[in-house]
Short mmCIF file of C-alpha atoms in Angstrom, two decimals:
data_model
loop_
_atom_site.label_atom_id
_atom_site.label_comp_id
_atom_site.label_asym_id
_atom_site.label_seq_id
_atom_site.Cartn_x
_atom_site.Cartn_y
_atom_site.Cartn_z
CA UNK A 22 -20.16 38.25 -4.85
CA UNK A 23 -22.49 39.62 -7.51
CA UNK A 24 -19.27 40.62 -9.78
CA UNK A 25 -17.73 37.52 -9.30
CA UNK A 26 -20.76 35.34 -10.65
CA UNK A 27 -20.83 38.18 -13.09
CA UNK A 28 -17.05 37.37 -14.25
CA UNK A 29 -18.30 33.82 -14.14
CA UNK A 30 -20.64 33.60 -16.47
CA UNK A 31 -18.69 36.05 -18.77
CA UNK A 32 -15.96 33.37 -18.55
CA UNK A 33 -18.27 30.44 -19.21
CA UNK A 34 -19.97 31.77 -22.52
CA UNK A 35 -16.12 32.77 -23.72
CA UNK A 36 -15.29 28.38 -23.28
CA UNK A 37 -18.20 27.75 -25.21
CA UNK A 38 -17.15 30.09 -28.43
CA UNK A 39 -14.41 27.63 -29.52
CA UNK A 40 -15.93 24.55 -28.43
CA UNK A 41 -13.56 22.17 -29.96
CA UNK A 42 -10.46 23.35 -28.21
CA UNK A 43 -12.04 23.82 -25.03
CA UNK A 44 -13.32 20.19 -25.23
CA UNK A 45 -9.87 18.96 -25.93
CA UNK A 46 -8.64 20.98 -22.97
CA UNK A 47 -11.23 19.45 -20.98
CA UNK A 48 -10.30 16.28 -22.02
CA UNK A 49 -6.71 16.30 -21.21
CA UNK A 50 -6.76 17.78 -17.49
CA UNK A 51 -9.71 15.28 -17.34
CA UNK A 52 -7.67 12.05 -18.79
CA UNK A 53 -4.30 13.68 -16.18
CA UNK A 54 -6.65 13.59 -13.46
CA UNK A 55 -7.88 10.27 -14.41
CA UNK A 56 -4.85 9.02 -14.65
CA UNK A 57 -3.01 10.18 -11.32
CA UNK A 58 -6.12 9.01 -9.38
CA UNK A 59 -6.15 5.40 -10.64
CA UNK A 60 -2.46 5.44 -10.32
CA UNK A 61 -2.48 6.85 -6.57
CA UNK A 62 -5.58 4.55 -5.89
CA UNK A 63 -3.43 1.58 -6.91
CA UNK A 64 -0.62 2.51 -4.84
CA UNK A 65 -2.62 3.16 -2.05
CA UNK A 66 -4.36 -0.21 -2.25
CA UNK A 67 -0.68 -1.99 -2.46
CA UNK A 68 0.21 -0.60 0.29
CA UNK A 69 -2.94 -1.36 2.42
CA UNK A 70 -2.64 -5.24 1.37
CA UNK A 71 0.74 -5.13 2.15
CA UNK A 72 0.21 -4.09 5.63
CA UNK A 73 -2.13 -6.30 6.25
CA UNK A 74 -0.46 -9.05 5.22
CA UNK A 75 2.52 -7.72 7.16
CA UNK A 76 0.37 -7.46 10.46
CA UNK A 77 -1.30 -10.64 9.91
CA UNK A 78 1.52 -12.42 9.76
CA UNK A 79 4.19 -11.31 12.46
CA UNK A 80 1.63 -9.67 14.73
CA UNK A 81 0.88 -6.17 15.38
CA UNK A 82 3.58 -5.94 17.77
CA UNK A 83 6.38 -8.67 18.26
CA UNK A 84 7.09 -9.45 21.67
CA UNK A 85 10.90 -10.59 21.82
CA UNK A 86 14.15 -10.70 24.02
CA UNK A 87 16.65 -6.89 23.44
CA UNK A 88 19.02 -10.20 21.65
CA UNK A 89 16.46 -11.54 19.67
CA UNK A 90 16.10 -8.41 17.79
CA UNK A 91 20.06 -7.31 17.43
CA UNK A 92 21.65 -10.18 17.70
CA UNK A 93 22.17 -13.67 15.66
CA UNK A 94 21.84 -17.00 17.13
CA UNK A 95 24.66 -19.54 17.90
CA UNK A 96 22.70 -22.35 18.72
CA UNK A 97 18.77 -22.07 18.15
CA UNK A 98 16.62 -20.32 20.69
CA UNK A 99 19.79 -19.09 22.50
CA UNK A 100 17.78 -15.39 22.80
CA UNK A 101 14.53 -16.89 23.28
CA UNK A 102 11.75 -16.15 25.40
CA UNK A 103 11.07 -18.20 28.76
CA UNK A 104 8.16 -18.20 30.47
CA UNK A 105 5.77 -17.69 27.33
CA UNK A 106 2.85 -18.83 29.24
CA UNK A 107 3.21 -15.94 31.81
CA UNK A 108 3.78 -13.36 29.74
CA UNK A 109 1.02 -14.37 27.23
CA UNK A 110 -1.02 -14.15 30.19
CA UNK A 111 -0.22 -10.46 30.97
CA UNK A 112 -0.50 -9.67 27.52
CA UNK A 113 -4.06 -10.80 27.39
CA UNK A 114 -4.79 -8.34 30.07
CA UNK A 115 -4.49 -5.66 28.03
CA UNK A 116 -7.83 -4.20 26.27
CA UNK A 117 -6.75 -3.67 22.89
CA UNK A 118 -5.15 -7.44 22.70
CA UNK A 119 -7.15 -9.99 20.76
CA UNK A 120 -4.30 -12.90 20.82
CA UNK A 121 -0.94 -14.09 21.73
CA UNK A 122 0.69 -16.59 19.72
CA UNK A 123 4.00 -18.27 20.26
CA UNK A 124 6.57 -18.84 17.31
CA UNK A 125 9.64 -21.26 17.48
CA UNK A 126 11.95 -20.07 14.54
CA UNK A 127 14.64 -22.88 13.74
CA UNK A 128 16.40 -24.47 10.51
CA UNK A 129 18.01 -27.82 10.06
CA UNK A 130 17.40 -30.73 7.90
CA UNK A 131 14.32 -32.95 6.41
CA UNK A 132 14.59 -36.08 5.28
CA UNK A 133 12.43 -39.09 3.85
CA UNK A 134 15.34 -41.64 4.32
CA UNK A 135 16.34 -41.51 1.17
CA UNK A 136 16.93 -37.36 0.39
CA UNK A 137 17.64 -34.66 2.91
CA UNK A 138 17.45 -30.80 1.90
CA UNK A 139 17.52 -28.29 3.95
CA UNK A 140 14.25 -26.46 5.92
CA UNK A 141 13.65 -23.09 7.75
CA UNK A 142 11.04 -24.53 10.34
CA UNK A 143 8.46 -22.49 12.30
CA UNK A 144 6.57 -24.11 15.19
CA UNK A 145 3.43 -22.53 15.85
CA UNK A 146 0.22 -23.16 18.44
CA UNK A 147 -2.35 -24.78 15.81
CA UNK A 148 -5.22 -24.00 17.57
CA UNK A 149 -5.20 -20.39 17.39
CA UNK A 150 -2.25 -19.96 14.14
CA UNK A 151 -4.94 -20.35 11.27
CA UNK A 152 -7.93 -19.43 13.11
CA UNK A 153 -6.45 -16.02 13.72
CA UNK A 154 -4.54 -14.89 10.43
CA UNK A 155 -7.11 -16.31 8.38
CA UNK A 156 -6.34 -18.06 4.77
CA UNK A 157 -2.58 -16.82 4.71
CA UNK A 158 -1.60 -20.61 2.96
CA UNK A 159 -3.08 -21.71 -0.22
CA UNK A 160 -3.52 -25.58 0.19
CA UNK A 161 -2.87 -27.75 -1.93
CA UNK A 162 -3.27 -31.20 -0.38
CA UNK A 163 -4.07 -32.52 3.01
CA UNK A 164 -5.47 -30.16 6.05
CA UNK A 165 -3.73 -27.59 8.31
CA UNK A 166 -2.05 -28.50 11.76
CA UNK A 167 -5.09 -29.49 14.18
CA UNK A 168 -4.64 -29.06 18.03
CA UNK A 169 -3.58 -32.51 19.63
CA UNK A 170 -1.92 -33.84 16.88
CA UNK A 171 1.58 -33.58 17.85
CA UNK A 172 4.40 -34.46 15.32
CA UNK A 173 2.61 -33.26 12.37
CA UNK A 174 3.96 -30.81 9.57
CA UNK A 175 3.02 -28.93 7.03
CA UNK A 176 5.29 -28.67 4.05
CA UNK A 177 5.54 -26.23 1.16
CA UNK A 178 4.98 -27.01 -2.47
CA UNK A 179 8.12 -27.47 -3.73
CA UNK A 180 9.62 -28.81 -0.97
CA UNK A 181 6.77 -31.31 -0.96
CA UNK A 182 7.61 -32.19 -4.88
CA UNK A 183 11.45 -32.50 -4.08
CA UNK A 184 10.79 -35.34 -1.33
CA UNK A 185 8.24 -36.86 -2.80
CA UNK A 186 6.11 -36.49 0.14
CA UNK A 187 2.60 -36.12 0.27
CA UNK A 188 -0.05 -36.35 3.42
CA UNK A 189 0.51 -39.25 5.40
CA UNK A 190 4.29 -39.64 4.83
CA UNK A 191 6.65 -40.02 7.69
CA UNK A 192 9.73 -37.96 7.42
CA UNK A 193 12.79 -37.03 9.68
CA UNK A 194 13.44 -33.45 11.18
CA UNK A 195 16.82 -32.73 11.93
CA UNK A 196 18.51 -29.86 14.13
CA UNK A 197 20.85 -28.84 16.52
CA UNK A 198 19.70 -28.36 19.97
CA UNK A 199 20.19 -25.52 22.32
CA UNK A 200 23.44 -27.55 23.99
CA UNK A 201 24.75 -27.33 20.17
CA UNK A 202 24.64 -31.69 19.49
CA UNK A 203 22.51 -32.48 16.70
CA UNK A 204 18.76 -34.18 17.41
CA UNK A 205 16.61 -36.00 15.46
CA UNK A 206 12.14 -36.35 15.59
CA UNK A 207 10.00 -38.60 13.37
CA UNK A 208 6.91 -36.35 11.95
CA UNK A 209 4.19 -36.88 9.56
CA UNK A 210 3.03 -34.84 6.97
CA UNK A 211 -0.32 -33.81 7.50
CA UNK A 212 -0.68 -31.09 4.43
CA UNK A 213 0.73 -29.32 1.56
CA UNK A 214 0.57 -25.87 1.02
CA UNK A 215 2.18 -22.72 -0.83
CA UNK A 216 2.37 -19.05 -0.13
CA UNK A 217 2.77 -18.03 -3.66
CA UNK A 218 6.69 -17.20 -3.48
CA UNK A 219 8.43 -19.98 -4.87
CA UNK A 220 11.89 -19.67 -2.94
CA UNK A 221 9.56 -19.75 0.02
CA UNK A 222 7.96 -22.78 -0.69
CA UNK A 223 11.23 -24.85 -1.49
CA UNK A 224 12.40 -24.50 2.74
CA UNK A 225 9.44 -23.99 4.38
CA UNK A 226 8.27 -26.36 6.71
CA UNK A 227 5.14 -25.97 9.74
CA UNK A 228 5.05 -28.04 12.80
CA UNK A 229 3.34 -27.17 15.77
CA UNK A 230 5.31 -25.40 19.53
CA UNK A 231 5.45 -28.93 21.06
CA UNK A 232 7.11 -30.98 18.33
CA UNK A 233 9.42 -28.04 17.74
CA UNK A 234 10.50 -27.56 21.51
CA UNK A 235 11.26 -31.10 21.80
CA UNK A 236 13.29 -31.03 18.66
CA UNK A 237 15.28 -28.04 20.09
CA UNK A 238 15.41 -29.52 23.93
CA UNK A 239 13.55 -26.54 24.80
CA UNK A 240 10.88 -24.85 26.60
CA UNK A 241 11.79 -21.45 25.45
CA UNK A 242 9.86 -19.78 22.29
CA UNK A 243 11.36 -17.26 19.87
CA UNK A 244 9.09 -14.56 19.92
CA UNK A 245 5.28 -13.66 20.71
CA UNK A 246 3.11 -12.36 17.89
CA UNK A 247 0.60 -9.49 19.79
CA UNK A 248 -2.91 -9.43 17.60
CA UNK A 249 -4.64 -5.96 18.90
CA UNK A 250 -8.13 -5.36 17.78
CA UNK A 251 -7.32 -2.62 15.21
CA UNK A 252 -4.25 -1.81 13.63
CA UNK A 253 -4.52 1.94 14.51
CA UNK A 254 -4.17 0.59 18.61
CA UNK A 255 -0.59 -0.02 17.47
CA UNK A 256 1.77 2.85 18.44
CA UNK A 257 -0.05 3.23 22.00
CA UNK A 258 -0.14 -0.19 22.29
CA UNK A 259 3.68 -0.59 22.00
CA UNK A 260 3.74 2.03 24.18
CA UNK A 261 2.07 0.55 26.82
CA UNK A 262 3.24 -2.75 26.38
CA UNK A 263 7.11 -1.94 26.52
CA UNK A 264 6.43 0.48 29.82
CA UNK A 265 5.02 -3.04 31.02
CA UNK A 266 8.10 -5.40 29.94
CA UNK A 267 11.02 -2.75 30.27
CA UNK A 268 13.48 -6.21 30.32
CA UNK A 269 11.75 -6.74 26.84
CA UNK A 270 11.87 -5.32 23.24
CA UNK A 271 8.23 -4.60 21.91
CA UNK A 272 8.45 -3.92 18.16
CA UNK A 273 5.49 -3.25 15.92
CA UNK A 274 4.67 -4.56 12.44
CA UNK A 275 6.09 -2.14 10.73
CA UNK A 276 9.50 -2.09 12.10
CA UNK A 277 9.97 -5.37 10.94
CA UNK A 278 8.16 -5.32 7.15
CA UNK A 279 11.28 -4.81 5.31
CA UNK A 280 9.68 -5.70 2.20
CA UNK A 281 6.72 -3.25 2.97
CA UNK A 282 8.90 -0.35 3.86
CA UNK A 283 10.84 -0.74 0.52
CA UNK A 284 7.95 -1.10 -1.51
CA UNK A 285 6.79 1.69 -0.58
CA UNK A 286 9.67 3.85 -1.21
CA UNK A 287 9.79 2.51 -4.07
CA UNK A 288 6.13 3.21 -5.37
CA UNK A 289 6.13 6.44 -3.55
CA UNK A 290 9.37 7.54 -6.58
CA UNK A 291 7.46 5.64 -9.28
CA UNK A 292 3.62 7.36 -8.62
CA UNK A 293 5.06 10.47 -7.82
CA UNK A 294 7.55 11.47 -10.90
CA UNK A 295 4.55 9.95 -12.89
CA UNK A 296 2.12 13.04 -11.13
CA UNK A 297 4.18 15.30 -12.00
CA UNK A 298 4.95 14.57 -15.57
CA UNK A 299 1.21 14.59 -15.83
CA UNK A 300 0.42 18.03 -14.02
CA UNK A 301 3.37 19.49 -16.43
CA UNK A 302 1.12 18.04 -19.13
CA UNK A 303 -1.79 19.65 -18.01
CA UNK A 304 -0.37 22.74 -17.62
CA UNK A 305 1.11 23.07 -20.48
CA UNK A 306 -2.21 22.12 -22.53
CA UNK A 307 -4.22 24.48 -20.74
CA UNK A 308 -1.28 27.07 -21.65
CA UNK A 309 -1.21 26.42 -24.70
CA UNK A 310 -5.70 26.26 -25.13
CA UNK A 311 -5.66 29.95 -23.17
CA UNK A 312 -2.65 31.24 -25.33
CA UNK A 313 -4.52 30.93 -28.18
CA UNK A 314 -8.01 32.14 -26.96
CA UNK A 315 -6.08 35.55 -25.46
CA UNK A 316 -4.51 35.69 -29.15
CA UNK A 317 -7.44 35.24 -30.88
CA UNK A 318 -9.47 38.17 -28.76
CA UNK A 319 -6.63 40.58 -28.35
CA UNK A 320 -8.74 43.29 -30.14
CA UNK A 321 -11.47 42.20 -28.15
CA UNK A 322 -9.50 43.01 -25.34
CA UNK A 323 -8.13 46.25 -25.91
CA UNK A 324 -11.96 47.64 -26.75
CA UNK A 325 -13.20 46.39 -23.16
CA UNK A 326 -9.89 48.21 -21.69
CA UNK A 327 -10.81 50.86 -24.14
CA UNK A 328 -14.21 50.93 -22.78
CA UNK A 329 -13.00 51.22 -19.14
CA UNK A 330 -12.64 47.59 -17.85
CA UNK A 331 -9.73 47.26 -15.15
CA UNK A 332 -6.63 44.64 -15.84
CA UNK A 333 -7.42 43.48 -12.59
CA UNK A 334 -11.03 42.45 -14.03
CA UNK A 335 -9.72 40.96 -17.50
CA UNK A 336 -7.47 38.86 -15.91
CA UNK A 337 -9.95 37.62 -13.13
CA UNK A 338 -12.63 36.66 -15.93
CA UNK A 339 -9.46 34.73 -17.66
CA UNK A 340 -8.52 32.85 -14.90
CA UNK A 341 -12.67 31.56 -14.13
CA UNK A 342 -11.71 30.57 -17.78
CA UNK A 343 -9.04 28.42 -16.99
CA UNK A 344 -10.37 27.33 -13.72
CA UNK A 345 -13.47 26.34 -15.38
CA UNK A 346 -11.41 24.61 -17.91
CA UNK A 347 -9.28 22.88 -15.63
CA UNK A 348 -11.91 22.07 -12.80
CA UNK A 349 -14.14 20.62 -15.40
CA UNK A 350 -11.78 18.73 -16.56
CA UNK A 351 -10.83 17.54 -12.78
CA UNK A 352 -14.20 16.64 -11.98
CA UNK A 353 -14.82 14.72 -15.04
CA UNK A 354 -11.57 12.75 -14.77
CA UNK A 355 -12.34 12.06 -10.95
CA UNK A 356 -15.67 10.64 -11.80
CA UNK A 357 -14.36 8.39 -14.70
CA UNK A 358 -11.62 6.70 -12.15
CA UNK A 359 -14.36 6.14 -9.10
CA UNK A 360 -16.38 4.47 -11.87
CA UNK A 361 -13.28 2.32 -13.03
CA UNK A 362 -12.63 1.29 -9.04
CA UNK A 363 -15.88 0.52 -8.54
CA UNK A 364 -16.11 -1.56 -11.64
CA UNK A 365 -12.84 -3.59 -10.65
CA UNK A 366 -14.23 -4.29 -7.30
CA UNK A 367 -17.56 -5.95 -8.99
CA UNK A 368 -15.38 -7.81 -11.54
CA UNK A 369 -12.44 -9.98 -10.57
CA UNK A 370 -9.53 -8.61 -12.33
CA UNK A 371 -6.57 -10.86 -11.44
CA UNK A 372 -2.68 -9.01 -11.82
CA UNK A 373 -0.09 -11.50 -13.30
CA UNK A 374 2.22 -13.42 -10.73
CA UNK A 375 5.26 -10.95 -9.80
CA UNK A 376 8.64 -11.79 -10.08
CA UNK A 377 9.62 -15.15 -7.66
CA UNK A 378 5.99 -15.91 -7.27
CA UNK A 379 3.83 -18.37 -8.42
CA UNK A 380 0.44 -16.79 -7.66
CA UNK A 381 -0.81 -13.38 -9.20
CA UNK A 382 -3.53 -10.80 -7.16
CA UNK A 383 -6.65 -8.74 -7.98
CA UNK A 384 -6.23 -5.76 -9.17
CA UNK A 385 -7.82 -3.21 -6.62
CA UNK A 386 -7.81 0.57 -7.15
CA UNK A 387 -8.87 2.71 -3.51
CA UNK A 388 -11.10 5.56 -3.42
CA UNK A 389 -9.83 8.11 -1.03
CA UNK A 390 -11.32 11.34 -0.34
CA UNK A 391 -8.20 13.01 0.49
CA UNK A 392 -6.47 11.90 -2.59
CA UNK A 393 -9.13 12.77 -4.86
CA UNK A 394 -9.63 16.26 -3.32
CA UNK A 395 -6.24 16.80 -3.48
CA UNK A 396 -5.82 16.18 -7.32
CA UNK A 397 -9.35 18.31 -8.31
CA UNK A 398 -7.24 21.14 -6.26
CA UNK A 399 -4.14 20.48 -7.77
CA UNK A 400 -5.42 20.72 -11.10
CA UNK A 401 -8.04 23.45 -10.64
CA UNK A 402 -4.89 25.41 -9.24
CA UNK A 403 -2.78 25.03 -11.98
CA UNK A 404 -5.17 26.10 -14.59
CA UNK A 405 -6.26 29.05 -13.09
CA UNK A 406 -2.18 29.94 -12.67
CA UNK A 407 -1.73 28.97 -16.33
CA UNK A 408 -4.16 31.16 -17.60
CA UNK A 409 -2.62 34.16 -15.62
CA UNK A 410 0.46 33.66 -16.68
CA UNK A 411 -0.27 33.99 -20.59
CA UNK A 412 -2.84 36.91 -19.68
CA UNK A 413 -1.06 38.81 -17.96
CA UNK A 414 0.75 40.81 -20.71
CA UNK A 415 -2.06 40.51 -22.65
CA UNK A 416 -4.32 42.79 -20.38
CA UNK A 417 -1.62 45.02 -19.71
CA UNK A 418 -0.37 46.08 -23.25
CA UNK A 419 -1.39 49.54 -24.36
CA UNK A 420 -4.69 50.08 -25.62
CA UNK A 421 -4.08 51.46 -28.63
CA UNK A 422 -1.48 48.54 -30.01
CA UNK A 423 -4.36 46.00 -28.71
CA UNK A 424 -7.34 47.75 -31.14
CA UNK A 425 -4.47 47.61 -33.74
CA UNK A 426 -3.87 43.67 -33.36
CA UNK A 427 -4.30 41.67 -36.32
#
């Protein structure tokens, strides 16, 4: 233990004899680090929004019909749910479940008498539907759905703007019913809202269970939305919850977030070629630093060999070099992206709209303690390996041509 502190300090007073290039070595594994953090803290916080957002709206788990899941629909609700009441009623039984809520998934027609476009519909159970997923919508005019006011809707944005419809207008809903004839129900508009994707907002249209079950001639619902009490209960919650319904599919959130999953993969190529590009950066700066050092001190080298120090030794004392170098470096750069996260979580930082929507997002990096010992290893690692490698013929030349270097 003694040697090795011994070796240490050796190696620290050799950084400090060409201060300049070990500060710009410093600088660079400090800047990589820096750089692969804020990068992996950004992915990392994507993907945490986006499963939240995922979960929050579909449910943890979706409760559905085997059909409902593999199938398409000929008429709507044709591999819907019966007895929703029942089952929500089991499902509340469970410990980990928070709330149930219904959904009625249909499409059709609105019209103001004048102009019909088409809608994608969902009818959902307004008393619990914003209470539970929290500010999901963005309104814009008007209120959301209230319990006991059946034959309301809520309309997006767009669609809004194409009908010229604001709250209080009466408008038509039109669909075909689960007997396949077409049916017709008078609502009024009782707000305006957007979700920030404007394809979204051009079809969308909210009523509440009731309205839509009437519309369809109906009782049935299309699925049940399963809200646990943390989103790690999931996978044992499935579990459960499909040993309990075996007639039943029980699929969780992330079996059904599409967009998540790609994402994802998609950020997961992006972050990662971009780590590696800056690790071969690293390495080759520290190379490149130690190269010269070991060049430089070559005769310095041969007279400790001369003098009876080991390879072994030389090239233990040059890697502290590097890994001093390169840990420095790591620990710096860590420190200089938690102090840029924490910044961007005090200031409101807003991203730019993506492409298709209409509303952009703060920018938030994440601080994980895996991630960032990870990266001070990574880097520490391939210092220390960089400064063997252009050592290791150094130490091992014969003595005599190393007191002879010039």
């Amino acid at each position: 233990m003694n040697a090795n502190l011994k070796w240490l300090k050796f190696a620290w007073l050799n950084t400090l004899r060409n201060r300049r290039r070990s500060l710009v070595t410093l600088s660079i594994a400090a800047l990589g680090t820096c750089s692969i953090l804020l990068a992996g803290g950004f992915a990392l916080s994507t993907y945490k929004a986006l499963a939240e957002s995922s979960a929050r709206s579909a449910g943890h788990l979706i409760v559905g019909t085997v059909a409902s899941f593999e199938k398409d629909e000929d008429v709507p609700l044709q591999n819907g749910l019966d007895n929703a009441a029942e089952l929500t009623r089991q499902l509340l039984m469970d410990k980990h479940v928070r709330h149930v809520l219904p959904k009625v998934e249909f499409s059709g027609l609105i019209s103001n008498g004048d102009k019909s476009t088409v809608m994608v519909a969902v009818g959902v159970d307004p008393d619990a539907e914003f209470a539970v997923k929290g500010p999901f919508l963005t309104m814009k005019a008007g209120e959301v759905l209230l319990s006991g006011q059946e034959g309301g809707v809520m309309l997006g944005e767009a669609l809004a703007t194409s009908l010229k419809a604001k709250p209080g207008s009466s408008l038509t809903l039109l669909s075909a019913t689960t007997e396949g004839a077409l049916n017709a129900v008078d609502v009024v508009v009782k707000g305006v809202f957007s979700t920030g994707v404007i394809d979204i907002d051009k079809r969308l249209v909210y009523t509440d269970v009731v309205t839509a079950q009437k519309l369809l001639v109906s009782q049935r619902v299309s699925s049940l939305g399963v809200y646990l009490d943390r989103m790690e209960a999931t996978d044992a919650a499935q579990a459960r919850i499909a040993a309990f319904l075996p007639n039943l599919s029980v699929k969780t959130w992330l079996q059904q977030a599409q967009f998540y999953q790609g994402v994802k993969g998609l950020y997961d190529r992006i972050f990662g070629a971009l780590g590696v590009i800056i690790a071969v950066i690293v390495l080759f700066v520290v190379t490149n630093a130690m190269a010269m050092a070991i060049i430089e001190r070559t005769r310095e080298i041969g007279t400790l060999r001369a003098m009876g120090t080991l390879p072994s030794q030389l090239l233990r004392s040059l890697s502290f070099e590097g890994m001093l170098l390169g840990g420095g470096g790591a620990i710096v750069g860590a420190l200089l992206a938690m102090s840029v996260s924490v910044c961007l979580t005090l200031i409101d930082v807003q991203m730019p709209p993506p492409p298709g929507r209409s509303q952009g997002y703060p920018l938030n990096i994440t601080v994980d303690a895996g991630m960032y010992g990870f990266a001070l290893l990574a880097i520490t690692l391939l210092a220390m390996l960089a400064s063997l490698w252009v050592a290791r013929k150094a130490v091992h030349q014969p003595v005599v041509e190393a007191l002879a270097h010039v």
